[in-house]
mmCIF file of C-alpha atoms in Angstrom:
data_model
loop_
_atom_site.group_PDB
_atom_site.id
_atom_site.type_symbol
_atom_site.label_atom_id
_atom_site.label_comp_id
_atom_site.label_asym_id
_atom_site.label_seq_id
_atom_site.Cartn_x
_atom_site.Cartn_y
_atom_site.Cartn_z
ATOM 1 C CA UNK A 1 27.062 4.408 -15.648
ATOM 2 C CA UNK A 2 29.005 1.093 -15.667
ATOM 3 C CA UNK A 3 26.669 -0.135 -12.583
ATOM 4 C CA UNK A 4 23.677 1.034 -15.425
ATOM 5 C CA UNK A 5 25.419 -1.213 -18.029
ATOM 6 C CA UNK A 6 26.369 -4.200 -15.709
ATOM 7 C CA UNK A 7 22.786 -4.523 -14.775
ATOM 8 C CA UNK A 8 21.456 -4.323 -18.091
ATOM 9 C CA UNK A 9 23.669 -7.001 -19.355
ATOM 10 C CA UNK A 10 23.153 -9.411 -15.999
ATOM 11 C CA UNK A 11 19.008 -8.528 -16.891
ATOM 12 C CA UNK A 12 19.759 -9.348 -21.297
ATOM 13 C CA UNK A 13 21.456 -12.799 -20.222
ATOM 14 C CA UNK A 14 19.279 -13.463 -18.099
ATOM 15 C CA UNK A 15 16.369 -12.796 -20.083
ATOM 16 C CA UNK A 16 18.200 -14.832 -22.632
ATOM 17 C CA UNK A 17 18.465 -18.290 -20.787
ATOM 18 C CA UNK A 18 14.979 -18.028 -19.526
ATOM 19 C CA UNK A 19 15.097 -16.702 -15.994
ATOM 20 C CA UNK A 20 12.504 -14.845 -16.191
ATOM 21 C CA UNK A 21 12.366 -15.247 -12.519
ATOM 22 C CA UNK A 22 16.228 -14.654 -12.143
ATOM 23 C CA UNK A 23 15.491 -11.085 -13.889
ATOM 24 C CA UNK A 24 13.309 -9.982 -11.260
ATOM 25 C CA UNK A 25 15.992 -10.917 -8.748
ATOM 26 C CA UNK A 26 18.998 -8.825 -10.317
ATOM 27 C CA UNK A 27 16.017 -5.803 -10.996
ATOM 28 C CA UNK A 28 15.301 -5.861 -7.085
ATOM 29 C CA UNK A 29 18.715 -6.060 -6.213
ATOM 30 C CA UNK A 30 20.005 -3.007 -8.630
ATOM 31 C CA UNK A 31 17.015 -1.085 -7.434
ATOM 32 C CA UNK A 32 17.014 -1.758 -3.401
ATOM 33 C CA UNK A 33 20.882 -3.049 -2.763
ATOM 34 C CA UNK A 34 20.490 -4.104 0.663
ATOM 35 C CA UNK A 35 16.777 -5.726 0.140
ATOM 36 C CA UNK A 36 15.986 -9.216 0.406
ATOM 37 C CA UNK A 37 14.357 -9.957 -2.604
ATOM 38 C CA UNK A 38 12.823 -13.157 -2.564
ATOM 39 C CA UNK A 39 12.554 -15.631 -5.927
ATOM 40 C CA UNK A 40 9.072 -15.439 -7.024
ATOM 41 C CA UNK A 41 8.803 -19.695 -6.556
ATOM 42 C CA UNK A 42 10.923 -19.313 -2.933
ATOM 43 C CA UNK A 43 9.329 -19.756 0.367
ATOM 44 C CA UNK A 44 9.460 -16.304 1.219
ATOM 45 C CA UNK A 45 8.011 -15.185 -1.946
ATOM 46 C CA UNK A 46 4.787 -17.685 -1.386
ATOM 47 C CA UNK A 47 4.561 -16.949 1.805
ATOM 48 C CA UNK A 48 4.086 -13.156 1.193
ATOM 49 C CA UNK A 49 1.800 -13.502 -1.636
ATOM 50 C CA UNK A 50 -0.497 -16.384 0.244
ATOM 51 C CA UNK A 51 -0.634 -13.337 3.504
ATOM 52 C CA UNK A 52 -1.577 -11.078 0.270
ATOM 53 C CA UNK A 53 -4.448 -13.420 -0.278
ATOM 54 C CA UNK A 54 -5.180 -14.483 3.064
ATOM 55 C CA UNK A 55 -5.803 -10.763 4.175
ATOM 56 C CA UNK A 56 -7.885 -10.268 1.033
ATOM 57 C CA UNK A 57 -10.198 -13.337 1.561
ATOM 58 C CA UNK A 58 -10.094 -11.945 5.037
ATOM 59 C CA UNK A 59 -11.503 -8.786 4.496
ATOM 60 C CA UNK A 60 -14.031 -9.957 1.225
ATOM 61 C CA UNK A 61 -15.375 -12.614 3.878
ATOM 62 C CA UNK A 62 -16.038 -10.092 7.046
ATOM 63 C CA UNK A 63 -17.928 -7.884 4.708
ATOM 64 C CA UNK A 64 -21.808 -8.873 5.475
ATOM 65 C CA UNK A 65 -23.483 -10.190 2.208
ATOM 66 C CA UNK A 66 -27.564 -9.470 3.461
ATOM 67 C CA UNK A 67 -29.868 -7.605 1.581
ATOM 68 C CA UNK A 68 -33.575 -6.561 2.160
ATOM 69 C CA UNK A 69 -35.748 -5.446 -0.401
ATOM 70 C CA UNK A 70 -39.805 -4.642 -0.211
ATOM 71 C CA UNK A 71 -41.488 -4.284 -3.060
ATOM 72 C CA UNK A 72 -45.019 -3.071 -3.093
ATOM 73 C CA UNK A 73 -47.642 -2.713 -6.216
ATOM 74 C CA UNK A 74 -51.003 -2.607 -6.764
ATOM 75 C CA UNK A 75 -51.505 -6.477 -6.616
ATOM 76 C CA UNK A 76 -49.342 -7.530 -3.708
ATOM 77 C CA UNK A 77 -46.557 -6.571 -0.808
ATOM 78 C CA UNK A 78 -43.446 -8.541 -0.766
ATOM 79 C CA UNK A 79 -40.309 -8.626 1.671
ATOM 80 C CA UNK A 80 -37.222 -10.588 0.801
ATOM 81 C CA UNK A 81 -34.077 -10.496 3.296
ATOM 82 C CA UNK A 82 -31.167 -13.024 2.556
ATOM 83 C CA UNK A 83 -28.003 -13.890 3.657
ATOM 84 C CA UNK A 84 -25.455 -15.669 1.268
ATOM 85 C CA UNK A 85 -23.297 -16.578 4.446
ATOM 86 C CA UNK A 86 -26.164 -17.751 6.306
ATOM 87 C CA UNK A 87 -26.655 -21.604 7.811
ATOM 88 C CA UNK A 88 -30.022 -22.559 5.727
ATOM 89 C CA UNK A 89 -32.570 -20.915 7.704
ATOM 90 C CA UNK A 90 -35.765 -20.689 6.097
ATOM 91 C CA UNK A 91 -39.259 -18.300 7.006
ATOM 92 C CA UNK A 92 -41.215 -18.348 4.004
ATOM 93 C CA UNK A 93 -44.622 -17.125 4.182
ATOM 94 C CA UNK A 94 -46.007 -16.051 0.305
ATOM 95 C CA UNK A 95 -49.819 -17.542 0.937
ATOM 96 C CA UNK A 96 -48.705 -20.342 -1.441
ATOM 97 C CA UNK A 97 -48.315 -23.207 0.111
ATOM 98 C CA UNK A 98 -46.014 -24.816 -2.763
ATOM 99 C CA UNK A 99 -43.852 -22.156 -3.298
ATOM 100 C CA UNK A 100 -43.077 -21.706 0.843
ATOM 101 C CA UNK A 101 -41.832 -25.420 -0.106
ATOM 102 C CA UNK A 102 -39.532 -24.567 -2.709
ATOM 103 C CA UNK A 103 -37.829 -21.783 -1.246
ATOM 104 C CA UNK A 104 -36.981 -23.428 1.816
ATOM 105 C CA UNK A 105 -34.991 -26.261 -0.769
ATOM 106 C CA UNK A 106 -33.000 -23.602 -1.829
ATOM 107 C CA UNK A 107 -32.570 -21.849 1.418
ATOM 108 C CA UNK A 108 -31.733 -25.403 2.729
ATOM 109 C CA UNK A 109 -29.612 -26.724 0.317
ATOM 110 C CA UNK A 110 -27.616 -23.163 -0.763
ATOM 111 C CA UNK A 111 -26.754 -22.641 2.862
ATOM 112 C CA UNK A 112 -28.204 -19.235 2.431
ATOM 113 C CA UNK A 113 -30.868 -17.405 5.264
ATOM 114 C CA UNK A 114 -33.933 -16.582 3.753
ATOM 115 C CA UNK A 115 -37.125 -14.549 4.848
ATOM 116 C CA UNK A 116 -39.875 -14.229 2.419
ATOM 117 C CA UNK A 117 -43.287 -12.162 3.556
ATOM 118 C CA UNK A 118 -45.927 -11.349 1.109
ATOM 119 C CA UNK A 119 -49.857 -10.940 0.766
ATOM 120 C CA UNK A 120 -51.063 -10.945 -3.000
ATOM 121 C CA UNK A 121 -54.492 -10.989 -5.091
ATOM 122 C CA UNK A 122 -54.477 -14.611 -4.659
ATOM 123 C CA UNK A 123 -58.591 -14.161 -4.660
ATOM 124 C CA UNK A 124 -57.834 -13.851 -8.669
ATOM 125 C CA UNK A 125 -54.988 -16.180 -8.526
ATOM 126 C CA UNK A 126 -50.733 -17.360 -7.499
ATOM 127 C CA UNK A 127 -49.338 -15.831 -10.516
ATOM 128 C CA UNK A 128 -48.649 -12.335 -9.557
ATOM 129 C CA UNK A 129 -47.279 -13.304 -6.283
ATOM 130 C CA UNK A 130 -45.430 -15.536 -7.000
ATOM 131 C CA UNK A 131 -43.639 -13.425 -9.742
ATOM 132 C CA UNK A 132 -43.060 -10.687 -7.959
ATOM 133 C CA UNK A 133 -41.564 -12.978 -4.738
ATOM 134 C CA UNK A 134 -39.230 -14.006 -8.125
ATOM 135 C CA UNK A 135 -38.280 -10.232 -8.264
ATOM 136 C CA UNK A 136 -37.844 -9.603 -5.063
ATOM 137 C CA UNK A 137 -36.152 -12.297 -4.515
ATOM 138 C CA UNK A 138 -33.538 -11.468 -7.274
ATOM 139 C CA UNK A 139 -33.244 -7.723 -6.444
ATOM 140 C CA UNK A 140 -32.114 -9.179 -3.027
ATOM 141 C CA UNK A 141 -29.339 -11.565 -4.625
ATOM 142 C CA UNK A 142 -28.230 -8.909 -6.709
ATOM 143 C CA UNK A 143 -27.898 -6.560 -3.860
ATOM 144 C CA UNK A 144 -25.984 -8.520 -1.590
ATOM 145 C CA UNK A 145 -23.402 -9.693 -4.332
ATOM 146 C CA UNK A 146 -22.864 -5.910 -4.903
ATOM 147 C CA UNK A 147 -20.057 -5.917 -7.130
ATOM 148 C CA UNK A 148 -19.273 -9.568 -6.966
ATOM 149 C CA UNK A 149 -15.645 -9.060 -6.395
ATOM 150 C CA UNK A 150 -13.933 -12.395 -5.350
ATOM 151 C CA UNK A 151 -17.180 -14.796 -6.059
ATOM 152 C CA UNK A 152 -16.412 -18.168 -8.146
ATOM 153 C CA UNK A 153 -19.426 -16.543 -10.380
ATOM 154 C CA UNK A 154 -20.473 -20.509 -11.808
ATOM 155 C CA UNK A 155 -22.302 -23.183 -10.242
ATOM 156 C CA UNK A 156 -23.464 -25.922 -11.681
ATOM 157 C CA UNK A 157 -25.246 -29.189 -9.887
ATOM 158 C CA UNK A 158 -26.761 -32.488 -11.212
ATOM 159 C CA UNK A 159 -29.501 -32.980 -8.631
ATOM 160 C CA UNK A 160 -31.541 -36.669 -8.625
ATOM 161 C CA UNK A 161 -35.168 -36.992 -7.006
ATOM 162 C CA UNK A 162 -35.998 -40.809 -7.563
ATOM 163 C CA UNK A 163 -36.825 -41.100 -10.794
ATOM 164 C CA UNK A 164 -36.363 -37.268 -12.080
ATOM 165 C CA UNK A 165 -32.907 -35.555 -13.202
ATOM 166 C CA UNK A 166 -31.998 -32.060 -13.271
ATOM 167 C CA UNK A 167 -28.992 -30.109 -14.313
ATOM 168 C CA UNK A 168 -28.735 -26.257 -13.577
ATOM 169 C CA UNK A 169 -25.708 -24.207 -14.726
ATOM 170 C CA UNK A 170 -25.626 -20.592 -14.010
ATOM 171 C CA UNK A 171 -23.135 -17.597 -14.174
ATOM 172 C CA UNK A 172 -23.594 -14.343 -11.945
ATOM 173 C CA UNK A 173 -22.980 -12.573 -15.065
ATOM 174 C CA UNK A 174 -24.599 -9.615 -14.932
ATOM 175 C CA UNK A 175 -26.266 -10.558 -18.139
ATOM 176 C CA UNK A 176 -29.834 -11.989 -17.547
ATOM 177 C CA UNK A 177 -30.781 -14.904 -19.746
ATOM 178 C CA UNK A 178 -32.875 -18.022 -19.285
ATOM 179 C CA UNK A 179 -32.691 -20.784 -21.088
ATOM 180 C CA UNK A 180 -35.631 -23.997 -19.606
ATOM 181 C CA UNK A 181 -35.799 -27.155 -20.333
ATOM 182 C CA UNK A 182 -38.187 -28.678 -18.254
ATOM 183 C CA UNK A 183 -41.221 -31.074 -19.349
ATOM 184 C CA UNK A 184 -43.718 -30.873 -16.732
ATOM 185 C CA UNK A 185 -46.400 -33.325 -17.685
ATOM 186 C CA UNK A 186 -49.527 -32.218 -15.106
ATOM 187 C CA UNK A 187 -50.763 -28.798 -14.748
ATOM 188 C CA UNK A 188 -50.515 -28.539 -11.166
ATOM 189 C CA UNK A 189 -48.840 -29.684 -7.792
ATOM 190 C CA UNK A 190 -51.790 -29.503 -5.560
ATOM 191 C CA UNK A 191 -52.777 -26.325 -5.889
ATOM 192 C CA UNK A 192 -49.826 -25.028 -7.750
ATOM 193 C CA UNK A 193 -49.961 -23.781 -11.332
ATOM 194 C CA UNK A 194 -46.522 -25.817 -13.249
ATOM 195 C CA UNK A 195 -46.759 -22.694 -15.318
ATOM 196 C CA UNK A 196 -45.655 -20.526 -12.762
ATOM 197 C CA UNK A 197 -42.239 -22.499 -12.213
ATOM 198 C CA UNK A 198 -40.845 -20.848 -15.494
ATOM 199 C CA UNK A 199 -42.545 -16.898 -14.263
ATOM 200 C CA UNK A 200 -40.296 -17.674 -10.969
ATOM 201 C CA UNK A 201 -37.410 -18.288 -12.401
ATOM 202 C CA UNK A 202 -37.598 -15.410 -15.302
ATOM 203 C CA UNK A 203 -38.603 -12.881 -12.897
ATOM 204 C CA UNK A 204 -35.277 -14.681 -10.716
ATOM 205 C CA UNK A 205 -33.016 -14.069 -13.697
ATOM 206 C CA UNK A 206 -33.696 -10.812 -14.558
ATOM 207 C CA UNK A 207 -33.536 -9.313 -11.174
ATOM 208 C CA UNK A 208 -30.604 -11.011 -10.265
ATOM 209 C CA UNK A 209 -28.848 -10.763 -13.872
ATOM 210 C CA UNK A 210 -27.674 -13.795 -13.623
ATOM 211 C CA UNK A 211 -27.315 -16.601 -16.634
ATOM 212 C CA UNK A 212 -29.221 -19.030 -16.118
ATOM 213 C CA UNK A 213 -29.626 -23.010 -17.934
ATOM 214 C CA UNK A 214 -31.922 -25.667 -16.058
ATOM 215 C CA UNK A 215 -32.312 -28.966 -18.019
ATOM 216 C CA UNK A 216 -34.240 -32.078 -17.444
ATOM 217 C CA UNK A 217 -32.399 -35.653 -17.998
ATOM 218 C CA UNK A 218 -35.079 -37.451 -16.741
ATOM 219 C CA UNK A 219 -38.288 -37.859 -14.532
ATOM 220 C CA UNK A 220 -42.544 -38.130 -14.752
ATOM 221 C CA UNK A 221 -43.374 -37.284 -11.576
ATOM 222 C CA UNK A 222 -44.203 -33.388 -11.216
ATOM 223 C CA UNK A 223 -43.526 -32.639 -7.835
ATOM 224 C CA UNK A 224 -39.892 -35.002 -8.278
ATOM 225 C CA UNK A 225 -39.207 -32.867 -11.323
ATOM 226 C CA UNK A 226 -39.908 -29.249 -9.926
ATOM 227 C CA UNK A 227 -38.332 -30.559 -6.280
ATOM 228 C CA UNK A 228 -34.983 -31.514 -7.881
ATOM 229 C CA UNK A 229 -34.663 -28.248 -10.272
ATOM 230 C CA UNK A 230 -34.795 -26.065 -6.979
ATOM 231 C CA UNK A 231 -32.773 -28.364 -5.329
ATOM 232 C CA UNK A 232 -29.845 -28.205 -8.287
ATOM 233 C CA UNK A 233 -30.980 -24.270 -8.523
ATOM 234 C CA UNK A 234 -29.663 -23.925 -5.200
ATOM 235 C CA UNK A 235 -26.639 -26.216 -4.560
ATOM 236 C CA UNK A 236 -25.456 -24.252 -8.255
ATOM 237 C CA UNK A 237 -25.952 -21.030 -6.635
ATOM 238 C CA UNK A 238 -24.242 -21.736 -3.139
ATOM 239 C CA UNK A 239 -21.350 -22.972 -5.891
ATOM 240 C CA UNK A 240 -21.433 -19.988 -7.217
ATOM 241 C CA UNK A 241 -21.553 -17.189 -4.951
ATOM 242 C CA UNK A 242 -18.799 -18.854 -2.656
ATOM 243 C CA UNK A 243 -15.304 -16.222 -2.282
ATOM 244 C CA UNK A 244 -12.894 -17.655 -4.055
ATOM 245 C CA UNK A 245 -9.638 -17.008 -1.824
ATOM 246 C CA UNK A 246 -7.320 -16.798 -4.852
ATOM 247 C CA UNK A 247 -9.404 -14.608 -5.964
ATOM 248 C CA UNK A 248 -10.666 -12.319 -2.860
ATOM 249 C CA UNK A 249 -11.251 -8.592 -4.083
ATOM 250 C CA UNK A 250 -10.986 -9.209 -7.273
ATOM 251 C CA UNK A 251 -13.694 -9.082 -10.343
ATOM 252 C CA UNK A 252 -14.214 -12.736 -11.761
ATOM 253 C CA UNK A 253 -14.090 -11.401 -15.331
ATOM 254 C CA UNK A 254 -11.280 -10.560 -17.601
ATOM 255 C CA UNK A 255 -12.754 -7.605 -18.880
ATOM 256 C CA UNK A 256 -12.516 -6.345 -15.158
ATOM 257 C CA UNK A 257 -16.346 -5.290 -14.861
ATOM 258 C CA UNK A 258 -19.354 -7.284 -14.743
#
């Protein structure tokens, strides 16, 4: 009993002064005599909690982030397969030619493997294709995020193309929103419908559930202005979807779910 009272007093003082960190100390030591209980700022004590996190970024980054997803409907057949740890590999194969372009910038530039095989109705035109390569697409991110334990969640990236300026922020939120600020001032890239850059990205968002802002500082040039939002699309997302060792195992949110 006078142990019990000796220890509460050392833990009151203690407590009192500020040594928050001392309190821990006496609280070990009462409960575990012989123990060696480190300080929580001591060598020892970092040491053991950086092997904590070391082990957990271990173990988040040996777990394989790749997802496939096929999608099939009445107006076209689409396979996605990605790899968020991948190099920047790129087969993209939709029947527009455009697109195939884009998604190799963000394949390229988000360090993320990416396979993309689909035949549409493009007799009546790119619009359903290239929407539903949008869905696929984000079905496949938000597969191989799973739960999104240990991800940074937020990317954002100010990416230049000559004359044009974009900014993309986005959060792996779980809460699909797009917000699109781009002035496009032709109607098409070759054969491209501009129109369709805003269905991609939608159909992206919503599949993916991600939040999603892309802004345009500057440019005139179509093809500059599309170029440098996929561009900033991807270097945001690599950004994003990186483990965050501190982190590792963890859900990035303070509610504890996303």
């Amino acid at each position: 009993m006078q142990d019990m009272k000796l220890w509460e007093c050392k833990i009151i003082w203690a407590l009192g002064i500020g040594h928050w960190e001392l309190s821990i100390s006496i609280i070990c030591s009462f409960l575990i005599p012989h123990a060696r209980c480190p300080m929580p700022h001591s060598p020892l004590f970092m040491q053991t909690t950086n092997r904590q996190l070391n082990s957990n970024y271990d173990q988040s980054a040996k777990t394989p982030r790749i997802a496939t997803v096929h999608r099939t409907t009445g107006e076209t057949n689409v396979q996605v397969t990605i790899n968020l740890d991948g190099r920047g590999t790129c087969t993209a194969a939709t029947g527009i030619p455009f697109l195939d372009h884009m998604l190799h910038q963000i394949a390229s530039h988000g360090l993320i493997d990416i396979d993309v095989q689909a035949k549409g109705d493009w007799e009546i035109d790119d619009h359903h294709t290239n929407e539903d390569v949008g869905i696929t697409l984000g079905q496949a991110f938000n597969q191989a995020l799973g739960d999104r334990k240990g991800i940074v969640r937020f990317g954002n990236f100010l990416a230049p193309l000559d004359e044009a300026l974009v900014q993309v922020a986005l959060d792996f939120s779980g809460r699909p929103h797009l917000s699109y600020g781009l002035q496009i001032p032709t109607q098409r890239v070759g054969t491209y419908d501009t129109q369709l850059v805003r269905e991609f990205f939608a159909a992206l968002v919503n599949h993916s559930q991600m939040t999603l802002h892309i802004r345009q500082l500057d440019g005139i040039n179509s093809h500059h202005i599309i170029e440098a939002t996929f561009k900033a699309f991807a270097r945001a997302t690599r950004l994003a979807v990186e483990i965050d060792p501190r982190r590792a195992g963890l859900i990035p949110s303070s509610k504890g779910v996303l």
